[in-house]
């Protein structure tokens, strides 16, 4: 991310574009690596592989949860940063694609397993506002945005939502 922030300050157009591309590549590489680690750790817990190590089950579960809790926030930030960079560069379709990829990741790793992860994670209170159900709720439906972006003529109207009630009404 620091590379992108530096790129924004570069006056040479060619160098700036190169640095933006490199920052996106670095974020994509980091996202891919963390995505793989997150999927492996969640699968380990979901498949009950910890059961094979008698006497160390709790330790192994805690290690995997700690790893997942390290990966998830960084993965979230990298995904949002990629989308923001695309948006700032005027690449709205790429932004939507990055958000779709992030949503798929959430759905595949956390979405259906939020309850299981909540059981294993001592920091989760098990409610709908707990860590894992809140993270599972980060799934985004950007399919409508993608359809709008595929139309040749586009006009977007943005308005500020002033309170939480209005946000709920707007988002359904």
PDB file of C-alpha atoms in Angstrom:
ATOM      1  CA  UNK A   1       0.000   0.000   0.000  1.00  0.00           C
ATOM      2  CA  UNK A   2       2.886   2.342   0.726  1.00  0.00           C
ATOM      3  CA  UNK A   3       4.042   1.939  -2.879  1.00  0.00           C
ATOM      4  CA  UNK A   4       0.668   3.164  -4.102  1.00  0.00           C
ATOM      5  CA  UNK A   5       0.774   6.139  -1.757  1.00  0.00           C
ATOM      6  CA  UNK A   6       4.211   6.982  -3.150  1.00  0.00           C
ATOM      7  CA  UNK A   7       2.924   6.571  -6.709  1.00  0.00           C
ATOM      8  CA  UNK A   8       0.258   9.186  -6.083  1.00  0.00           C
ATOM      9  CA  UNK A   9       2.997  11.736  -5.367  1.00  0.00           C
ATOM     10  CA  UNK A  10       5.081  11.017  -8.483  1.00  0.00           C
ATOM     11  CA  UNK A  11       4.799  13.736 -11.113  1.00  0.00           C
ATOM     12  CA  UNK A  12       6.053  11.663 -14.066  1.00  0.00           C
ATOM     13  CA  UNK A  13       2.949  10.033 -15.614  1.00  0.00           C
ATOM     14  CA  UNK A  14       4.774   6.937 -16.912  1.00  0.00           C
ATOM     15  CA  UNK A  15       6.548   6.262 -13.642  1.00  0.00           C
ATOM     16  CA  UNK A  16       3.324   6.840 -11.698  1.00  0.00           C
ATOM     17  CA  UNK A  17       1.430   4.306 -13.828  1.00  0.00           C
ATOM     18  CA  UNK A  18       4.238   1.782 -13.418  1.00  0.00           C
ATOM     19  CA  UNK A  19       4.215   2.205  -9.640  1.00  0.00           C
ATOM     20  CA  UNK A  20       0.427   1.864  -9.527  1.00  0.00           C
ATOM     21  CA  UNK A  21       0.654  -1.389 -11.500  1.00  0.00           C
ATOM     22  CA  UNK A  22       3.400  -2.675  -9.205  1.00  0.00           C
ATOM     23  CA  UNK A  23       1.378  -1.809  -6.113  1.00  0.00           C
ATOM     24  CA  UNK A  24      -1.665  -3.627  -7.515  1.00  0.00           C
ATOM     25  CA  UNK A  25       0.503  -6.642  -8.324  1.00  0.00           C
ATOM     26  CA  UNK A  26       1.944  -6.665  -4.800  1.00  0.00           C
ATOM     27  CA  UNK A  27      -1.540  -6.466  -3.288  1.00  0.00           C
ATOM     28  CA  UNK A  28      -2.771  -9.234  -5.605  1.00  0.00           C
ATOM     29  CA  UNK A  29       0.176 -11.469  -4.712  1.00  0.00           C
ATOM     30  CA  UNK A  30      -0.354 -10.880  -1.001  1.00  0.00           C
ATOM     31  CA  UNK A  31      -4.076 -11.520  -1.371  1.00  0.00           C
ATOM     32  CA  UNK A  32      -3.485 -14.787  -3.225  1.00  0.00           C
ATOM     33  CA  UNK A  33      -1.013 -16.027  -0.627  1.00  0.00           C
ATOM     34  CA  UNK A  34      -3.234 -15.100   2.317  1.00  0.00           C
ATOM     35  CA  UNK A  35      -6.292 -16.504   0.532  1.00  0.00           C
ATOM     36  CA  UNK A  36      -4.578 -19.877   0.202  1.00  0.00           C
ATOM     37  CA  UNK A  37      -3.452 -19.865   3.830  1.00  0.00           C
ATOM     38  CA  UNK A  38      -6.933 -18.891   5.035  1.00  0.00           C
ATOM     39  CA  UNK A  39      -8.614 -21.594   2.951  1.00  0.00           C
ATOM     40  CA  UNK A  40      -6.175 -24.246   4.191  1.00  0.00           C
ATOM     41  CA  UNK A  41      -6.640 -23.277   7.841  1.00  0.00           C
ATOM     42  CA  UNK A  42     -10.439 -23.191   7.595  1.00  0.00           C
ATOM     43  CA  UNK A  43     -10.467 -26.536   5.745  1.00  0.00           C
ATOM     44  CA  UNK A  44      -8.212 -28.030   8.445  1.00  0.00           C
ATOM     45  CA  UNK A  45     -10.755 -27.108  11.111  1.00  0.00           C
ATOM     46  CA  UNK A  46     -13.811 -27.977   9.010  1.00  0.00           C
ATOM     47  CA  UNK A  47     -12.426 -31.409   8.123  1.00  0.00           C
ATOM     48  CA  UNK A  48     -11.555 -32.166  11.743  1.00  0.00           C
ATOM     49  CA  UNK A  49      -7.898 -32.863  10.990  1.00  0.00           C
ATOM     50  CA  UNK A  50      -7.011 -31.731  14.525  1.00  0.00           C
ATOM     51  CA  UNK A  51      -8.638 -34.940  15.820  1.00  0.00           C
ATOM     52  CA  UNK A  52      -5.676 -36.981  14.573  1.00  0.00           C
ATOM     53  CA  UNK A  53      -3.338 -35.422  17.144  1.00  0.00           C
ATOM     54  CA  UNK A  54      -4.583 -36.677  20.481  1.00  0.00           C
ATOM     55  CA  UNK A  55      -3.464 -34.579  23.404  1.00  0.00           C
ATOM     56  CA  UNK A  56      -2.699 -31.583  21.177  1.00  0.00           C
ATOM     57  CA  UNK A  57      -6.165 -30.871  19.793  1.00  0.00           C
ATOM     58  CA  UNK A  58      -6.740 -27.644  21.694  1.00  0.00           C
ATOM     59  CA  UNK A  59      -3.270 -26.374  20.854  1.00  0.00           C
ATOM     60  CA  UNK A  60      -3.706 -27.141  17.137  1.00  0.00           C
ATOM     61  CA  UNK A  61      -7.157 -25.535  17.019  1.00  0.00           C
ATOM     62  CA  UNK A  62      -5.836 -22.423  18.771  1.00  0.00           C
ATOM     63  CA  UNK A  63      -2.905 -22.223  16.324  1.00  0.00           C
ATOM     64  CA  UNK A  64      -5.218 -22.392  13.312  1.00  0.00           C
ATOM     65  CA  UNK A  65      -7.637 -19.825  14.768  1.00  0.00           C
ATOM     66  CA  UNK A  66      -4.696 -17.506  15.529  1.00  0.00           C
ATOM     67  CA  UNK A  67      -3.463 -17.917  11.950  1.00  0.00           C
ATOM     68  CA  UNK A  68      -6.936 -17.232  10.552  1.00  0.00           C
ATOM     69  CA  UNK A  69      -7.303 -14.178  12.789  1.00  0.00           C
ATOM     70  CA  UNK A  70      -3.952 -12.860  11.520  1.00  0.00           C
ATOM     71  CA  UNK A  71      -4.783 -13.501   7.859  1.00  0.00           C
ATOM     72  CA  UNK A  72      -8.345 -12.270   7.715  1.00  0.00           C
ATOM     73  CA  UNK A  73      -7.898  -8.568   8.579  1.00  0.00           C
ATOM     74  CA  UNK A  74      -4.886  -8.250   6.281  1.00  0.00           C
ATOM     75  CA  UNK A  75      -6.753 -10.010   3.482  1.00  0.00           C
ATOM     76  CA  UNK A  76      -9.744  -7.738   4.046  1.00  0.00           C
ATOM     77  CA  UNK A  77      -7.593  -4.596   3.947  1.00  0.00           C
ATOM     78  CA  UNK A  78      -5.691  -5.731   0.850  1.00  0.00           C
ATOM     79  CA  UNK A  79      -8.932  -6.529  -0.978  1.00  0.00           C
ATOM     80  CA  UNK A  80     -10.503  -3.200  -0.089  1.00  0.00           C
ATOM     81  CA  UNK A  81      -7.277  -1.390  -1.015  1.00  0.00           C
ATOM     82  CA  UNK A  82      -7.232  -3.041  -4.454  1.00  0.00           C
ATOM     83  CA  UNK A  83     -10.830  -2.008  -5.066  1.00  0.00           C
ATOM     84  CA  UNK A  84     -10.101   1.544  -3.881  1.00  0.00           C
ATOM     85  CA  UNK A  85      -7.065   1.845  -6.147  1.00  0.00           C
ATOM     86  CA  UNK A  86      -9.062   0.704  -9.150  1.00  0.00           C
ATOM     87  CA  UNK A  87     -11.805   3.169  -8.259  1.00  0.00           C
ATOM     88  CA  UNK A  88      -9.374   6.053  -7.855  1.00  0.00           C
ATOM     89  CA  UNK A  89      -7.816   5.177 -11.211  1.00  0.00           C
ATOM     90  CA  UNK A  90     -11.246   5.318 -12.844  1.00  0.00           C
ATOM     91  CA  UNK A  91     -11.341   1.546 -13.415  1.00  0.00           C
ATOM     92  CA  UNK A  92     -14.812   0.897 -12.051  1.00  0.00           C
ATOM     93  CA  UNK A  93     -15.222  -2.505 -13.758  1.00  0.00           C
ATOM     94  CA  UNK A  94     -11.938  -3.678 -12.253  1.00  0.00           C
ATOM     95  CA  UNK A  95     -13.098  -2.363  -8.881  1.00  0.00           C
ATOM     96  CA  UNK A  96     -16.321  -4.370  -9.173  1.00  0.00           C
ATOM     97  CA  UNK A  97     -14.317  -7.439 -10.175  1.00  0.00           C
ATOM     98  CA  UNK A  98     -12.047  -7.050  -7.135  1.00  0.00           C
ATOM     99  CA  UNK A  99     -15.093  -6.728  -4.873  1.00  0.00           C
ATOM    100  CA  UNK A 100     -16.677  -9.828  -6.467  1.00  0.00           C
ATOM    101  CA  UNK A 101     -13.474 -11.808  -5.855  1.00  0.00           C
ATOM    102  CA  UNK A 102     -13.439 -10.674  -2.226  1.00  0.00           C
ATOM    103  CA  UNK A 103     -17.079 -11.639  -1.803  1.00  0.00           C
ATOM    104  CA  UNK A 104     -16.425 -15.101  -3.284  1.00  0.00           C
ATOM    105  CA  UNK A 105     -13.534 -15.559  -0.876  1.00  0.00           C
ATOM    106  CA  UNK A 106     -15.731 -14.666   2.098  1.00  0.00           C
ATOM    107  CA  UNK A 107     -18.461 -17.002   0.880  1.00  0.00           C
ATOM    108  CA  UNK A 108     -16.050 -19.916   0.305  1.00  0.00           C
ATOM    109  CA  UNK A 109     -14.097 -19.613   3.541  1.00  0.00           C
ATOM    110  CA  UNK A 110     -16.213 -17.941   6.202  1.00  0.00           C
ATOM    111  CA  UNK A 111     -19.775 -17.739   4.891  1.00  0.00           C
ATOM    112  CA  UNK A 112     -21.035 -21.233   5.541  1.00  0.00           C
ATOM    113  CA  UNK A 113     -18.550 -21.936   8.327  1.00  0.00           C
ATOM    114  CA  UNK A 114     -19.116 -18.915  10.566  1.00  0.00           C
ATOM    115  CA  UNK A 115     -20.793 -21.054  13.226  1.00  0.00           C
ATOM    116  CA  UNK A 116     -17.964 -23.583  13.227  1.00  0.00           C
ATOM    117  CA  UNK A 117     -15.313 -20.865  13.441  1.00  0.00           C
ATOM    118  CA  UNK A 118     -17.239 -19.180  16.258  1.00  0.00           C
ATOM    119  CA  UNK A 119     -17.189 -22.452  18.217  1.00  0.00           C
ATOM    120  CA  UNK A 120     -13.415 -22.714  17.906  1.00  0.00           C
ATOM    121  CA  UNK A 121     -12.618 -19.031  18.508  1.00  0.00           C
ATOM    122  CA  UNK A 122     -12.670 -18.085  22.193  1.00  0.00           C
ATOM    123  CA  UNK A 123     -12.917 -14.393  21.263  1.00  0.00           C
ATOM    124  CA  UNK A 124     -16.276 -14.925  19.522  1.00  0.00           C
ATOM    125  CA  UNK A 125     -19.410 -14.613  21.633  1.00  0.00           C
ATOM    126  CA  UNK A 126     -21.467 -16.828  19.292  1.00  0.00           C
ATOM    127  CA  UNK A 127     -24.091 -14.173  18.524  1.00  0.00           C
ATOM    128  CA  UNK A 128     -25.029 -12.605  15.201  1.00  0.00           C
ATOM    129  CA  UNK A 129     -22.769  -9.706  16.190  1.00  0.00           C
ATOM    130  CA  UNK A 130     -19.875 -12.018  17.018  1.00  0.00           C
ATOM    131  CA  UNK A 131     -16.593 -12.001  15.119  1.00  0.00           C
ATOM    132  CA  UNK A 132     -17.347 -14.735  12.598  1.00  0.00           C
ATOM    133  CA  UNK A 133     -20.954 -13.967  11.772  1.00  0.00           C
ATOM    134  CA  UNK A 134     -19.945 -10.317  11.311  1.00  0.00           C
ATOM    135  CA  UNK A 135     -17.159 -11.386   8.978  1.00  0.00           C
ATOM    136  CA  UNK A 136     -19.499 -13.687   7.061  1.00  0.00           C
ATOM    137  CA  UNK A 137     -21.801 -10.703   6.566  1.00  0.00           C
ATOM    138  CA  UNK A 138     -19.054  -9.019   4.522  1.00  0.00           C
ATOM    139  CA  UNK A 139     -20.249 -10.921   1.445  1.00  0.00           C
ATOM    140  CA  UNK A 140     -21.119  -8.323  -1.152  1.00  0.00           C
ATOM    141  CA  UNK A 141     -23.618  -8.574  -3.958  1.00  0.00           C
ATOM    142  CA  UNK A 142     -22.064  -6.479  -6.700  1.00  0.00           C
ATOM    143  CA  UNK A 143     -23.766  -8.350  -9.534  1.00  0.00           C
ATOM    144  CA  UNK A 144     -26.194  -5.457 -10.083  1.00  0.00           C
ATOM    145  CA  UNK A 145     -23.257  -3.055 -10.267  1.00  0.00           C
ATOM    146  CA  UNK A 146     -21.491  -5.322 -12.754  1.00  0.00           C
ATOM    147  CA  UNK A 147     -24.583  -5.419 -14.964  1.00  0.00           C
ATOM    148  CA  UNK A 148     -24.882  -1.631 -14.895  1.00  0.00           C
ATOM    149  CA  UNK A 149     -21.202  -1.293 -15.768  1.00  0.00           C
ATOM    150  CA  UNK A 150     -21.594  -3.504 -18.825  1.00  0.00           C
ATOM    151  CA  UNK A 151     -24.080  -1.047 -20.385  1.00  0.00           C
ATOM    152  CA  UNK A 152     -22.366   1.281 -22.873  1.00  0.00           C
ATOM    153  CA  UNK A 153     -23.879   4.523 -21.541  1.00  0.00           C
ATOM    154  CA  UNK A 154     -23.688   4.970 -17.804  1.00  0.00           C
ATOM    155  CA  UNK A 155     -24.861   7.659 -15.444  1.00  0.00           C
ATOM    156  CA  UNK A 156     -24.305   7.203 -11.728  1.00  0.00           C
ATOM    157  CA  UNK A 157     -26.090   9.174  -9.056  1.00  0.00           C
ATOM    158  CA  UNK A 158     -24.564   9.091  -5.619  1.00  0.00           C
ATOM    159  CA  UNK A 159     -26.155  10.389  -2.482  1.00  0.00           C
ATOM    160  CA  UNK A 160     -25.048  10.359   1.115  1.00  0.00           C
ATOM    161  CA  UNK A 161     -26.947   8.169   3.540  1.00  0.00           C
ATOM    162  CA  UNK A 162     -27.359  10.136   6.730  1.00  0.00           C
ATOM    163  CA  UNK A 163     -28.277   7.514   9.290  1.00  0.00           C
ATOM    164  CA  UNK A 164     -28.287   3.778   9.915  1.00  0.00           C
ATOM    165  CA  UNK A 165     -32.068   3.471   9.461  1.00  0.00           C
ATOM    166  CA  UNK A 166     -31.853   5.100   6.038  1.00  0.00           C
ATOM    167  CA  UNK A 167     -28.977   2.767   5.124  1.00  0.00           C
ATOM    168  CA  UNK A 168     -31.094  -0.271   6.039  1.00  0.00           C
ATOM    169  CA  UNK A 169     -33.998   1.061   3.976  1.00  0.00           C
ATOM    170  CA  UNK A 170     -31.741   1.668   0.960  1.00  0.00           C
ATOM    171  CA  UNK A 171     -29.983  -1.694   1.153  1.00  0.00           C
ATOM    172  CA  UNK A 172     -33.155  -3.652   1.819  1.00  0.00           C
TER     173      UNK A 172
END
